[in-house]
Tab-separated table of C-alpha atoms in Angstrom:
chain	number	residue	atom	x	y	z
A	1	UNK	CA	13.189	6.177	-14.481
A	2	UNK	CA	10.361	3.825	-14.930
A	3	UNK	CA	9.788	2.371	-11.369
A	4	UNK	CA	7.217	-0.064	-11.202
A	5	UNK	CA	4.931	-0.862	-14.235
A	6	UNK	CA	2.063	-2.936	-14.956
A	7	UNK	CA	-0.058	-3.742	-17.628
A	8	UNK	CA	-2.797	-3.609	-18.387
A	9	UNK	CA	-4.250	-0.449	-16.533
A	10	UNK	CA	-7.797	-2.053	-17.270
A	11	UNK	CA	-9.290	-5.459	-18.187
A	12	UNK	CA	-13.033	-6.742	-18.086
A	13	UNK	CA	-13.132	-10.616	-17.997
A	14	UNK	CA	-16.279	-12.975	-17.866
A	15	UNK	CA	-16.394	-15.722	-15.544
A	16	UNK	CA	-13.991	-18.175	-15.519
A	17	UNK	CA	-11.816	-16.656	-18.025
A	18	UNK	CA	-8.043	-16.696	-17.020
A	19	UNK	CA	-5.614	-13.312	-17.314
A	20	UNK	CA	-2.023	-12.759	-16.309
A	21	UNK	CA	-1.402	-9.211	-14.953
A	22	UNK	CA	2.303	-8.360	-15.402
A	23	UNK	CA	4.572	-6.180	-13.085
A	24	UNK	CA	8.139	-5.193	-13.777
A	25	UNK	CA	10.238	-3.457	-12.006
A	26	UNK	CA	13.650	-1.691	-12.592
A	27	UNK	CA	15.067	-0.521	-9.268
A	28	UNK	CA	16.758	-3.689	-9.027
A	29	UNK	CA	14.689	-4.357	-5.878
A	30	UNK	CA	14.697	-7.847	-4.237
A	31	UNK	CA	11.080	-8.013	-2.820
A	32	UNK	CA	7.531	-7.595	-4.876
A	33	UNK	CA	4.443	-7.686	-3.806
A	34	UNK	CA	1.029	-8.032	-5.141
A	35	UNK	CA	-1.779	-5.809	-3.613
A	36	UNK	CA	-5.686	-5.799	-4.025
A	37	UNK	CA	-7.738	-3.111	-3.138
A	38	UNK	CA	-11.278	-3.257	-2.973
A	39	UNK	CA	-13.682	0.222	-2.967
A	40	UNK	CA	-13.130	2.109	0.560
A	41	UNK	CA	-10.841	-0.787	1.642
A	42	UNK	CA	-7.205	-0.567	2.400
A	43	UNK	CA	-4.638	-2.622	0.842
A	44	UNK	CA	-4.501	-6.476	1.147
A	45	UNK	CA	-1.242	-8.588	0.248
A	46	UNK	CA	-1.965	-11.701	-2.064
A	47	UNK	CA	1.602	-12.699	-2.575
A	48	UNK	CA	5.101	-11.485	-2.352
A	49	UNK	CA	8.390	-12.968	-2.967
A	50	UNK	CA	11.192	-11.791	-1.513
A	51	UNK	CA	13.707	-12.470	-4.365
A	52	UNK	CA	13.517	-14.539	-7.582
A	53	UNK	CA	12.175	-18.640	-7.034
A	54	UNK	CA	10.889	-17.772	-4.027
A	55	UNK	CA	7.185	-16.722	-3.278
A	56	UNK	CA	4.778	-16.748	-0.297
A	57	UNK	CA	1.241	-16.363	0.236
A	58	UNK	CA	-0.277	-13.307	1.701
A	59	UNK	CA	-3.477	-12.269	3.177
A	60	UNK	CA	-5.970	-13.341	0.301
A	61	UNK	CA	-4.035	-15.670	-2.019
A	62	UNK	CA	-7.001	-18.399	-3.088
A	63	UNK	CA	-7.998	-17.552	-6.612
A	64	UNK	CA	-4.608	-16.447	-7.759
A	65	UNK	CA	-0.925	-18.016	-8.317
A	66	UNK	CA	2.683	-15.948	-8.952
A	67	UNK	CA	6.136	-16.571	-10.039
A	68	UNK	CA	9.172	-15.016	-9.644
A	69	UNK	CA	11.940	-16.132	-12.446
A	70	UNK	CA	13.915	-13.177	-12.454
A	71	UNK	CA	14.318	-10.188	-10.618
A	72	UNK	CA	12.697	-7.860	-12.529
A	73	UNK	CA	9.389	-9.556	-13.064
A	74	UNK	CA	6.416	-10.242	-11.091
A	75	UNK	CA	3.508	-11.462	-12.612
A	76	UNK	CA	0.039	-12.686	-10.889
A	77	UNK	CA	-2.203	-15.115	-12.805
A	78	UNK	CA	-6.043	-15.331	-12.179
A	79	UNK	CA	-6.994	-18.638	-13.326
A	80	UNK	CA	-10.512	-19.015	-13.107
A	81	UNK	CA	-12.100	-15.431	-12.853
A	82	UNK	CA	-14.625	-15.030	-10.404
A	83	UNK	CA	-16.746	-11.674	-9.615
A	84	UNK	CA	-15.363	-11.421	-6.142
A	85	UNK	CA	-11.902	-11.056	-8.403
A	86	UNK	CA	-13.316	-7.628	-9.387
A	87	UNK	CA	-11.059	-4.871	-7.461
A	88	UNK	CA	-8.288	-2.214	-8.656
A	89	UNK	CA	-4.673	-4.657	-8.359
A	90	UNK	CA	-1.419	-2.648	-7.319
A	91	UNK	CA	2.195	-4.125	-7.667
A	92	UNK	CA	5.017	-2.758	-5.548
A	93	UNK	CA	8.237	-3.248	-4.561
A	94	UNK	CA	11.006	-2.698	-2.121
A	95	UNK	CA	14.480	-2.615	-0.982
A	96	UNK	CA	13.994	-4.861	2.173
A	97	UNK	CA	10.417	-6.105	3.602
A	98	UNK	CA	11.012	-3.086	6.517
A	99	UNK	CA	11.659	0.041	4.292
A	100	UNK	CA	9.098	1.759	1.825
A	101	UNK	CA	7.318	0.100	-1.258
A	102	UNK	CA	6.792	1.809	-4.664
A	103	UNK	CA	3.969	0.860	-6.486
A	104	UNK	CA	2.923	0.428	-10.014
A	105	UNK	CA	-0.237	2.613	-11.977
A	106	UNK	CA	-2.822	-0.069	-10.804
A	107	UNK	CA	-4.689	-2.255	-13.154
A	108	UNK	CA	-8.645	-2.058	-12.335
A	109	UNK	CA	-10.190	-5.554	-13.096
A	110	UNK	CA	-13.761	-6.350	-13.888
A	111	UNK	CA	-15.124	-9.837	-13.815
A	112	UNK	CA	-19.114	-9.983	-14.908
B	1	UNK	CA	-3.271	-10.692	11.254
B	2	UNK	CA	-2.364	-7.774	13.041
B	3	UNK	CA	-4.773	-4.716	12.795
B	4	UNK	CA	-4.143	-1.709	11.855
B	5	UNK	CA	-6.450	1.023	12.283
B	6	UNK	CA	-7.759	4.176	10.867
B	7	UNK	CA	-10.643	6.202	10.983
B	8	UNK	CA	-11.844	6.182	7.548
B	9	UNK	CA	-13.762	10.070	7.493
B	10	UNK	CA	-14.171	11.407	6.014
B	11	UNK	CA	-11.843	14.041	7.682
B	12	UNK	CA	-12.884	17.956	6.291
B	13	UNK	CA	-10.870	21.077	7.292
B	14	UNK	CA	-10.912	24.554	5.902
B	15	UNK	CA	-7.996	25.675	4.025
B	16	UNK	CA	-5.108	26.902	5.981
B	17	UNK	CA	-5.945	24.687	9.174
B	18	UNK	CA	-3.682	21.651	10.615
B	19	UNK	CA	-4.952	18.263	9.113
B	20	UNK	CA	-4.082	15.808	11.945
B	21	UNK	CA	-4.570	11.844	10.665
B	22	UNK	CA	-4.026	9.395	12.920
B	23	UNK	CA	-3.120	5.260	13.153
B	24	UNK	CA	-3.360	2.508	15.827
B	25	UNK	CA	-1.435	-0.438	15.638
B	26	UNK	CA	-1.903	-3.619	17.522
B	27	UNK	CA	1.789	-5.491	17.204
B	28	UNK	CA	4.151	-4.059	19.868
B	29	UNK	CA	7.326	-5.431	18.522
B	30	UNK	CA	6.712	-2.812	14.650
B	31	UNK	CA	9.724	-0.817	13.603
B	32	UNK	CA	8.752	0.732	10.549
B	33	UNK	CA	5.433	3.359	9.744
B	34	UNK	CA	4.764	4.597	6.674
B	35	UNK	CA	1.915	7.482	5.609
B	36	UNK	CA	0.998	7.058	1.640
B	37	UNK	CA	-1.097	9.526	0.199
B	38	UNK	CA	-3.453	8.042	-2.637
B	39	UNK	CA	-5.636	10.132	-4.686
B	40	UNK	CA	-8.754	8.915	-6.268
B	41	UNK	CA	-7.952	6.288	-8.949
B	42	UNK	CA	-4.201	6.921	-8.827
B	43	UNK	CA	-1.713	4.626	-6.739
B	44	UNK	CA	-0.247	4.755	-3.300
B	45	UNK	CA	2.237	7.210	-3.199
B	46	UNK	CA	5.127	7.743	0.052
B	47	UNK	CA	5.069	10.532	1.917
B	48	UNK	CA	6.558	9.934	4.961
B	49	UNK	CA	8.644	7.229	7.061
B	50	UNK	CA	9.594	7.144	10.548
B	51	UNK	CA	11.518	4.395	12.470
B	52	UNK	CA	12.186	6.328	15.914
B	53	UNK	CA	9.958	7.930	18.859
B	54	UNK	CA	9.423	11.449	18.418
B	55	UNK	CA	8.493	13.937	15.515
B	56	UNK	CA	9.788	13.780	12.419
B	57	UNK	CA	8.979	16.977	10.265
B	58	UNK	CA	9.243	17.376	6.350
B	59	UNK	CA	7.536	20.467	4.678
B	60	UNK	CA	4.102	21.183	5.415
B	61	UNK	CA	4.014	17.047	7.064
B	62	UNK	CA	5.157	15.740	10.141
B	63	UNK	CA	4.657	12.481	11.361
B	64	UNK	CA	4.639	11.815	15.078
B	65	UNK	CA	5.252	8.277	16.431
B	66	UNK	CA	4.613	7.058	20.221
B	67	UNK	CA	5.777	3.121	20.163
B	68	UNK	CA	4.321	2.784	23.738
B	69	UNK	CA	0.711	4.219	22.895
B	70	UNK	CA	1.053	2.366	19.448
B	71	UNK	CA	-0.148	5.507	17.893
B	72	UNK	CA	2.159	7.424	14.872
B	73	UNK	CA	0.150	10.303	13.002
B	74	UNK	CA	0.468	12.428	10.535
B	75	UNK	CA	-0.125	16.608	10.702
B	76	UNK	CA	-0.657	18.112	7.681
B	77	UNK	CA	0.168	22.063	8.343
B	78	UNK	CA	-1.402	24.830	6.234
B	79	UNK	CA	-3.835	22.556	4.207
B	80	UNK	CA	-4.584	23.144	0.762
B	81	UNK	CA	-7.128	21.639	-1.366
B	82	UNK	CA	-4.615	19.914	-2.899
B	83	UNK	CA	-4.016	17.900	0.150
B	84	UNK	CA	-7.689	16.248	-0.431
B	85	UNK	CA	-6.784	12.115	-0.900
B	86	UNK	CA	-7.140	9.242	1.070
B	87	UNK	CA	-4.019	8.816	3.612
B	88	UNK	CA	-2.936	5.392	3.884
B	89	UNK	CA	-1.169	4.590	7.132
B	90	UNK	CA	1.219	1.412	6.852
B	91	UNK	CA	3.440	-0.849	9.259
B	92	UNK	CA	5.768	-3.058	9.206
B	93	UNK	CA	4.768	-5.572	11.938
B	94	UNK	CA	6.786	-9.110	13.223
B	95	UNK	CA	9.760	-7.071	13.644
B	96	UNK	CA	10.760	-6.323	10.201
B	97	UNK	CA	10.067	-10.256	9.045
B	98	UNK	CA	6.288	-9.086	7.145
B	99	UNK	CA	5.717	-6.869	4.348
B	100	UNK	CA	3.205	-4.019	4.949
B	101	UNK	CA	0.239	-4.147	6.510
B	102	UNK	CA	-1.824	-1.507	5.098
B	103	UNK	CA	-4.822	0.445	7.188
B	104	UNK	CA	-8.146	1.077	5.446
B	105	UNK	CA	-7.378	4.785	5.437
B	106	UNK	CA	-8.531	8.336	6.035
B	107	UNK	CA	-9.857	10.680	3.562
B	108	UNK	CA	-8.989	14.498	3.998
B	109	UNK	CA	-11.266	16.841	2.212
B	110	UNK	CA	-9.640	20.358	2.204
B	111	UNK	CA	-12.491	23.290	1.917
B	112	UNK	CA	-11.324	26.148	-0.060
């Protein structure tokens, strides 16, 4: 039983670069989220969606863009890589937004 | 954005004693608290959920929750140096209508 993946688990980019990091899930969950966490900081939402077409911005969205066409799939696009980008990125997902989240592996990004 | 709050430790305790962790919330109307232990460069992972008032005990854990103090915990009986991680406290805030919202987190360093 999988759970959550992503890929990659690491990724240097330079400056302005662009990267999509890909989630999947197969729990047949409804809602995924997209996490950053930065070095003794807890976790902060970017985006989530709460089934597939439908997305909404969390805490720190600016810098980054999702879609959602298909249940299973989650991926979060960095278009124009900036240093502040640099933190470890966690996927998860849940049944419904009020019961637990599973998360992915984490992919630790770079930007220099 | 609603806080919620941790003191970040660390937290040490010799093997064998009671680890207690402990959360503040600031939204009166949450439902849902979560404790995820996360180990250095690994992901979030669940260890305990509690909806209602009251203790809630599983194994060596046990997670108390007081909705009017806005206070739930987590007491870790008969540490073990395994127990050393970062303990993530999370809540589900706007009555269920919000994904997570993650404190910074505690780390527990168990002292053989």
């Amino acid at each position: 039983n999988a759970g959550v993946t992503q890929t990659p688990k690491f990724r240097i980019l330079k400056i302005g670069q662009s990267m999509t990091l890909q989630c999947t899930q197969d729990m047949n969950h409804n809602y995924m989220y997209w996490y950053r966490q930065d070095p003794g900081m807890g976790l902060k939402l970017i985006y989530y969606s709460v089934g597939a077409g439908i997305t909404d911005k969390g805490e720190v969205p600016n810098g980054y863009n999702v879609s959602r066409s298909t249940t299973e799939d989650f991926p979060l696009r960095l278009e124009l890589a900036a240093p502040s980008q640099t933190s470890v990125y966690f996927c998860a997902s849940s049944r419904r937004l009020n019961t637990e989240a599973f998360f992915g592996q984490g992919t630790r990004l770079t930007v220099v | 954005q609603k806080e919620v709050e941790q003191n970040s430790g660390p937290l040490s305790v010799p093997e064998g004693a009671i680890a207690s962790l402990n959360c503040t919330y600031s939204d009166r109307v949450s439902q849902s608290f979560f404790w995820y232990r996360q180990y250095s460069g690994k992901s979030p992972e669940l260890i305990m959920s509690i909806y209602s008032n009251g203790d809630k005990e599983d194994g060596r854990f046990t997670a108390q929750l007081n909705k009017a103090s806005q206070y739930v915990s987590l007491l870790i009986r008969d540490s073990q140096p395994s127990d050393s991680a970062t303990y993530l406290c999370a809540v589900n805030e706007d009555s269920g209508n919000t994904p997570l919202v993650f404190g910074k987190g505690t780390r527990l360093s168990v002292i053989a």
